[in-house]
Short mmCIF file of N, CA and C in Angstrom, two decimals:
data_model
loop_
_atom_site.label_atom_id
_atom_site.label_comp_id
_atom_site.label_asym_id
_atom_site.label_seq_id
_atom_site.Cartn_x
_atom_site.Cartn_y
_atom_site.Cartn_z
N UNK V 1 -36.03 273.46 275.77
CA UNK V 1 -36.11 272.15 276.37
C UNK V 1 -35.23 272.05 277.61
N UNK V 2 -34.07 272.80 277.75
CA UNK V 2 -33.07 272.72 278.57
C UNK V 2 -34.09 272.96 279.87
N UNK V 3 -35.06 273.86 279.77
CA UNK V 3 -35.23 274.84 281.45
C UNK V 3 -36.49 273.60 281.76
N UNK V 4 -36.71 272.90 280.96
CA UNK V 4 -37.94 271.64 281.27
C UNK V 4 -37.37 270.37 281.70
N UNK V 5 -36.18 270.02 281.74
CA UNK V 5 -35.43 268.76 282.27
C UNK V 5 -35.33 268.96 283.84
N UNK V 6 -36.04 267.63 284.41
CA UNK V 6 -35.44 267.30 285.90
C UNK V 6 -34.41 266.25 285.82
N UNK V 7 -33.31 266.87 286.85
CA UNK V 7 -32.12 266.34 286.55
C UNK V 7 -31.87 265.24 288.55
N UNK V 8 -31.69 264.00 288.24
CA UNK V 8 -31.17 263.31 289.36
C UNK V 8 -29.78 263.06 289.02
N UNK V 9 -28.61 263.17 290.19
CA UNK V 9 -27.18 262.57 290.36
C UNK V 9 -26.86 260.69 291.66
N UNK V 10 -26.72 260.27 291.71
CA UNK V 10 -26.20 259.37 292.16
C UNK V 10 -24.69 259.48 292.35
N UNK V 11 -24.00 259.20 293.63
CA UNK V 11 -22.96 259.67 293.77
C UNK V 11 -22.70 257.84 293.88
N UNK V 12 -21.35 257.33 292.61
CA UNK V 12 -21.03 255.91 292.13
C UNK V 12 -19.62 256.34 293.14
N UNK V 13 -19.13 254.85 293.67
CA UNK V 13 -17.54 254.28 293.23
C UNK V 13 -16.59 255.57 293.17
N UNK V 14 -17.15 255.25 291.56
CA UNK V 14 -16.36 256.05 290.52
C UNK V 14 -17.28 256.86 289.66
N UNK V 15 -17.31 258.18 289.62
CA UNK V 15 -18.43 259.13 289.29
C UNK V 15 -19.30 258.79 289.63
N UNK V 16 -20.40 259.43 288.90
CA UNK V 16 -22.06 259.59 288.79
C UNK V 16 -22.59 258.88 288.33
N UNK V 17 -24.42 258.66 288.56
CA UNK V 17 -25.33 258.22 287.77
C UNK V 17 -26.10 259.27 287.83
N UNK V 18 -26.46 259.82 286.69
CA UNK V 18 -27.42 261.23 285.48
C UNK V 18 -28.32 260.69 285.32
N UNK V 19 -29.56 260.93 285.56
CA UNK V 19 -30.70 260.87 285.10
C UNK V 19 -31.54 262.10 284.57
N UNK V 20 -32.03 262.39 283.70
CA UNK V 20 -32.42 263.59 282.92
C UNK V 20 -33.76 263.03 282.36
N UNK V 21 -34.83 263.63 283.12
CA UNK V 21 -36.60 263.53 282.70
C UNK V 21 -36.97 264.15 282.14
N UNK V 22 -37.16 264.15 280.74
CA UNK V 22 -37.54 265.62 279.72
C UNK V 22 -39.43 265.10 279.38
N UNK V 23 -40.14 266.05 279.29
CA UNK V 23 -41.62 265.63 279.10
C UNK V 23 -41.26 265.25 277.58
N UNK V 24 -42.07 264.72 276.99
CA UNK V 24 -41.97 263.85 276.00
C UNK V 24 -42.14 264.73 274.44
N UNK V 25 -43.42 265.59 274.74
CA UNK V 25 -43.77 267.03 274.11
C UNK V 25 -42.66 267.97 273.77
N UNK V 26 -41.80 268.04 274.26
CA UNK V 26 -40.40 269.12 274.37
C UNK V 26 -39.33 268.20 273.57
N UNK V 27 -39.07 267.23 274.03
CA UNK V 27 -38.71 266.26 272.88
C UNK V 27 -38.62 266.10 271.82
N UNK V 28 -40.15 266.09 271.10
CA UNK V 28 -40.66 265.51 269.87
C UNK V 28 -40.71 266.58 269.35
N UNK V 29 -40.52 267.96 269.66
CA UNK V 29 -40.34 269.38 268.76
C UNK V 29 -38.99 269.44 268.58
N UNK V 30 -37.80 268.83 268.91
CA UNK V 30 -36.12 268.77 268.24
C UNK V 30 -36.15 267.55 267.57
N UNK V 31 -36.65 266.32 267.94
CA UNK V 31 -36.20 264.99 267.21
C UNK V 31 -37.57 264.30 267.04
N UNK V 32 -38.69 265.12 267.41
CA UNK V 32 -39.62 264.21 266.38
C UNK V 32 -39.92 263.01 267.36
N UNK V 33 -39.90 261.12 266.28
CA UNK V 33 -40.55 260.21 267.44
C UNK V 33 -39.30 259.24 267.04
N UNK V 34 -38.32 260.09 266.86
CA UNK V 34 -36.83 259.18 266.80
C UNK V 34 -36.50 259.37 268.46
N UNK V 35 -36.00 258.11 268.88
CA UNK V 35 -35.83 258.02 270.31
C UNK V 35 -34.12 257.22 270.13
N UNK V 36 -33.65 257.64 269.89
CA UNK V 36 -32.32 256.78 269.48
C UNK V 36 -30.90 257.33 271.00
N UNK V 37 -29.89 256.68 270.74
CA UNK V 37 -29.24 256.88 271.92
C UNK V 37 -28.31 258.02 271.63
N UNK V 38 -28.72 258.15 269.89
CA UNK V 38 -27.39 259.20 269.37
C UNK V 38 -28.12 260.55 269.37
N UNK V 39 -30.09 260.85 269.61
CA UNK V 39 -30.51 261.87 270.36
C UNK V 39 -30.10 262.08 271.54
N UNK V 40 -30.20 261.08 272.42
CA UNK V 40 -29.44 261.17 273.74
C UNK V 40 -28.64 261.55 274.10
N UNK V 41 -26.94 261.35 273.33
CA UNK V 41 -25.90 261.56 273.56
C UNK V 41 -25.76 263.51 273.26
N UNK V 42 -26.77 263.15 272.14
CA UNK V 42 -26.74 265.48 271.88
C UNK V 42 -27.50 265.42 272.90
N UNK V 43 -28.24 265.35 273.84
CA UNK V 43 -29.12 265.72 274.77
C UNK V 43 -27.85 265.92 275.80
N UNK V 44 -27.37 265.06 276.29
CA UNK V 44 -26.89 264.94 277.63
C UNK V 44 -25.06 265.78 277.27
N UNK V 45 -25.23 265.90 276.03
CA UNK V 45 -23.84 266.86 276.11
C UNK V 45 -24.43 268.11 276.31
N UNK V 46 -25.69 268.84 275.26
CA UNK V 46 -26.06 269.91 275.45
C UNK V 46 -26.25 270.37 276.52
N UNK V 47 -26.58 269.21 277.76
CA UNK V 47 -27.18 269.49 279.36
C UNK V 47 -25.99 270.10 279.54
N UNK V 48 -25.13 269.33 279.39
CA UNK V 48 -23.53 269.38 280.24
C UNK V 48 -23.27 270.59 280.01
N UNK V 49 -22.91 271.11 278.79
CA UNK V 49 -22.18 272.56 278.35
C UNK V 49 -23.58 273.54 278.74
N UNK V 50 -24.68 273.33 279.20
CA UNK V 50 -25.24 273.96 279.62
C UNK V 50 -24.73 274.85 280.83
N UNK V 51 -24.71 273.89 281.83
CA UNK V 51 -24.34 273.53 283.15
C UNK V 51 -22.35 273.86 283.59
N UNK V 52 -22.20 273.66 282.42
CA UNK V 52 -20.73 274.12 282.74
C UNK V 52 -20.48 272.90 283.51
N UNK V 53 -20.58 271.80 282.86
CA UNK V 53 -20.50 270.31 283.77
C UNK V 53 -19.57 269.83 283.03
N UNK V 54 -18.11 269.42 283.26
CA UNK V 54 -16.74 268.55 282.62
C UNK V 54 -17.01 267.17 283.05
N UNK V 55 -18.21 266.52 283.07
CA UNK V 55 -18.27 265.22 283.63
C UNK V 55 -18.48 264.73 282.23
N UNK V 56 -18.03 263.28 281.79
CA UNK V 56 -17.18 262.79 280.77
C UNK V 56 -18.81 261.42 280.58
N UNK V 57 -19.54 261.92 279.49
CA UNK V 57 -20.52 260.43 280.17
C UNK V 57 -20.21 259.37 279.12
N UNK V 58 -20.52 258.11 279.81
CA UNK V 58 -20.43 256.65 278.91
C UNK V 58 -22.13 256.54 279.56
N UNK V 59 -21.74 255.44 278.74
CA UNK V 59 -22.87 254.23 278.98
C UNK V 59 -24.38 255.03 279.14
N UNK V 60 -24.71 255.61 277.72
CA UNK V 60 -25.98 256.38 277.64
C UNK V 60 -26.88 255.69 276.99
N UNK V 61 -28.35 255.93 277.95
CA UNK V 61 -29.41 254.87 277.61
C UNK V 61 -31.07 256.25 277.64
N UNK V 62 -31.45 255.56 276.66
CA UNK V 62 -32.78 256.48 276.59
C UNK V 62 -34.16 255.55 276.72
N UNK V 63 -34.97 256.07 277.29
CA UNK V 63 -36.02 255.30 277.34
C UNK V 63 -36.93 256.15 277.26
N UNK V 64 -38.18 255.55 276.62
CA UNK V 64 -39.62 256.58 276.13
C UNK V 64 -40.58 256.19 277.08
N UNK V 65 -40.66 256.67 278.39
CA UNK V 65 -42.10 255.79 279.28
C UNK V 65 -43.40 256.35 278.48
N UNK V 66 -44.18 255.31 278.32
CA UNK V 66 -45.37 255.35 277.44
C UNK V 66 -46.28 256.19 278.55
N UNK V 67 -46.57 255.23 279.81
CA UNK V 67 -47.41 255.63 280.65
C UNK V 67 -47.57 257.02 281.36
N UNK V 68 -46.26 257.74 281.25
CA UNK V 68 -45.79 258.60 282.35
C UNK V 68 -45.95 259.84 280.93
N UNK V 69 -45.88 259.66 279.56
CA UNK V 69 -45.15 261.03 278.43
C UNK V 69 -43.72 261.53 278.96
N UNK V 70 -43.32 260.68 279.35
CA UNK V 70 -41.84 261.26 280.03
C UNK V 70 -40.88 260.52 279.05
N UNK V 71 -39.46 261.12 278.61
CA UNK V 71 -38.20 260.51 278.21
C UNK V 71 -37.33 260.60 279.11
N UNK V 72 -36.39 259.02 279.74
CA UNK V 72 -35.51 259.07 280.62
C UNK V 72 -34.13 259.03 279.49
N UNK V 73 -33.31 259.68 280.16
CA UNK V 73 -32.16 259.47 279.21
C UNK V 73 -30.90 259.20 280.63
N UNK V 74 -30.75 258.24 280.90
CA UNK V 74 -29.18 257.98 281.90
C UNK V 74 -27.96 257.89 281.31
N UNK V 75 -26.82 257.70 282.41
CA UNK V 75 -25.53 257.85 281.92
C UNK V 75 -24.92 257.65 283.17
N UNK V 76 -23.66 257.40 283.05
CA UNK V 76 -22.53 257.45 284.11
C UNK V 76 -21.32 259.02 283.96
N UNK V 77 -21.31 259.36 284.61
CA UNK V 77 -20.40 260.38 284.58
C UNK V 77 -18.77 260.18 285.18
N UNK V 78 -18.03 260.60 284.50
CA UNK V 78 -16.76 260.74 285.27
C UNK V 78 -16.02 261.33 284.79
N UNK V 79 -15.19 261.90 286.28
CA UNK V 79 -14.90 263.02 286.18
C UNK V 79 -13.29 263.06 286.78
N UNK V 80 -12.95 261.63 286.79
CA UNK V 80 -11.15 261.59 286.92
C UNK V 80 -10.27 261.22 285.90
N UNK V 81 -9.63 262.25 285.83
CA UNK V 81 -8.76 262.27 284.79
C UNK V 81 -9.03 263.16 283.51
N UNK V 82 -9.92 263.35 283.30
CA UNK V 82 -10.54 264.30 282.18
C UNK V 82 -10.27 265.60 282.24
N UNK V 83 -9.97 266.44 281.21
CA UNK V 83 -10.00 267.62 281.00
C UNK V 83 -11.03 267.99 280.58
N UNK V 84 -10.77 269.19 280.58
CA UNK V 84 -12.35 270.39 280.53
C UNK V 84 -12.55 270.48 279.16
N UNK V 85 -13.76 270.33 279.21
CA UNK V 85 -14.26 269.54 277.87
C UNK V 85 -15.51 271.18 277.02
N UNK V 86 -14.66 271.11 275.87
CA UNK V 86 -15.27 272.60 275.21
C UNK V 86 -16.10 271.79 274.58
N UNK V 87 -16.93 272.76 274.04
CA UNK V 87 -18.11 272.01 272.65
C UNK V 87 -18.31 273.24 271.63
N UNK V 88 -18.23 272.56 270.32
CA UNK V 88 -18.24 273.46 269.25
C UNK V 88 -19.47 273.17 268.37
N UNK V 89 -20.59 273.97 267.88
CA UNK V 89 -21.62 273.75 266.68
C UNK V 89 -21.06 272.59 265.59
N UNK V 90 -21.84 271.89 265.37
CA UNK V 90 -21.74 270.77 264.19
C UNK V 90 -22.72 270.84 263.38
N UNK V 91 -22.59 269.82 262.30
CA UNK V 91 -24.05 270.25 261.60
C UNK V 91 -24.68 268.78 261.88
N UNK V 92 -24.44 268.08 262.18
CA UNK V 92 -24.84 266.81 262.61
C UNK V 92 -25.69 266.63 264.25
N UNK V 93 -25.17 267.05 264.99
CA UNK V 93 -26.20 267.35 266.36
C UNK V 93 -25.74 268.65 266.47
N UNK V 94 -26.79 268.84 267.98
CA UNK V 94 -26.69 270.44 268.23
C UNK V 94 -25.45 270.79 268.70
N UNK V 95 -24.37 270.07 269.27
CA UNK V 95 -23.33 270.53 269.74
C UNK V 95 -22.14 269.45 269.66
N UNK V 96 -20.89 268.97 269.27
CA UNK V 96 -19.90 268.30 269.22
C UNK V 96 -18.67 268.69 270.61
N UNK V 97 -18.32 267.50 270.81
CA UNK V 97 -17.41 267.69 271.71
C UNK V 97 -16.22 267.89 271.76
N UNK V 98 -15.33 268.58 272.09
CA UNK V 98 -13.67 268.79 271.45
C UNK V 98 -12.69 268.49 272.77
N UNK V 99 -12.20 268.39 273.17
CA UNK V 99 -11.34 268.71 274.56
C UNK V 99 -10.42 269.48 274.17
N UNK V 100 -9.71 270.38 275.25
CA UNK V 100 -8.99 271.71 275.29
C UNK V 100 -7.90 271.26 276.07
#
């Protein structure tokens, strides 16, 4: 699913705005037709430690466009003050966050 996400940045203020377009199909083979924000939040960490990205996100929102088969998942990023942020296997999502 990772190599199927188009990824937009917005340069805020104060950090980023993330936007992450996953087709809807790629989706529904990890979580099915649960669309919840706590899929989201494993989505947009897994992006991150993908990416080797220490950007810190709040304010995560998912949306299912009916018309388009697309899932938007946004966020704000930031990236002052934060340390570099490891992630360890959980059994609860695909990846948990720890800081180092």
């Amino acid at each position: 699913m990772l190599n199927s996400i188009y990824e937009t940045r917005t340069r805020l203020d104060e950090g980023y705005h993330i936007s992450l377009t996953i087709p809807k199909d790629e989706y529904k083979i990890i979580y099915g037709n649960i669309f919840s924000e706590e899929n989201a939040t494993d989505i947009i960490n897994n992006y991150l430690q993908h990416r080797d990205d220490d950007g810190e996100p709040h304010n995560i929102r998912i949306y299912n466009h009916e018309s388009s088969n697309m899932i938007e998942i946004e966020a704000q990023l930031n990236y002052i003050g934060n340390r570099h942020t490891a992630y360890t296997k959980s059994n609860h999502t695909l990846f948990q966050k720890t800081e180092e």
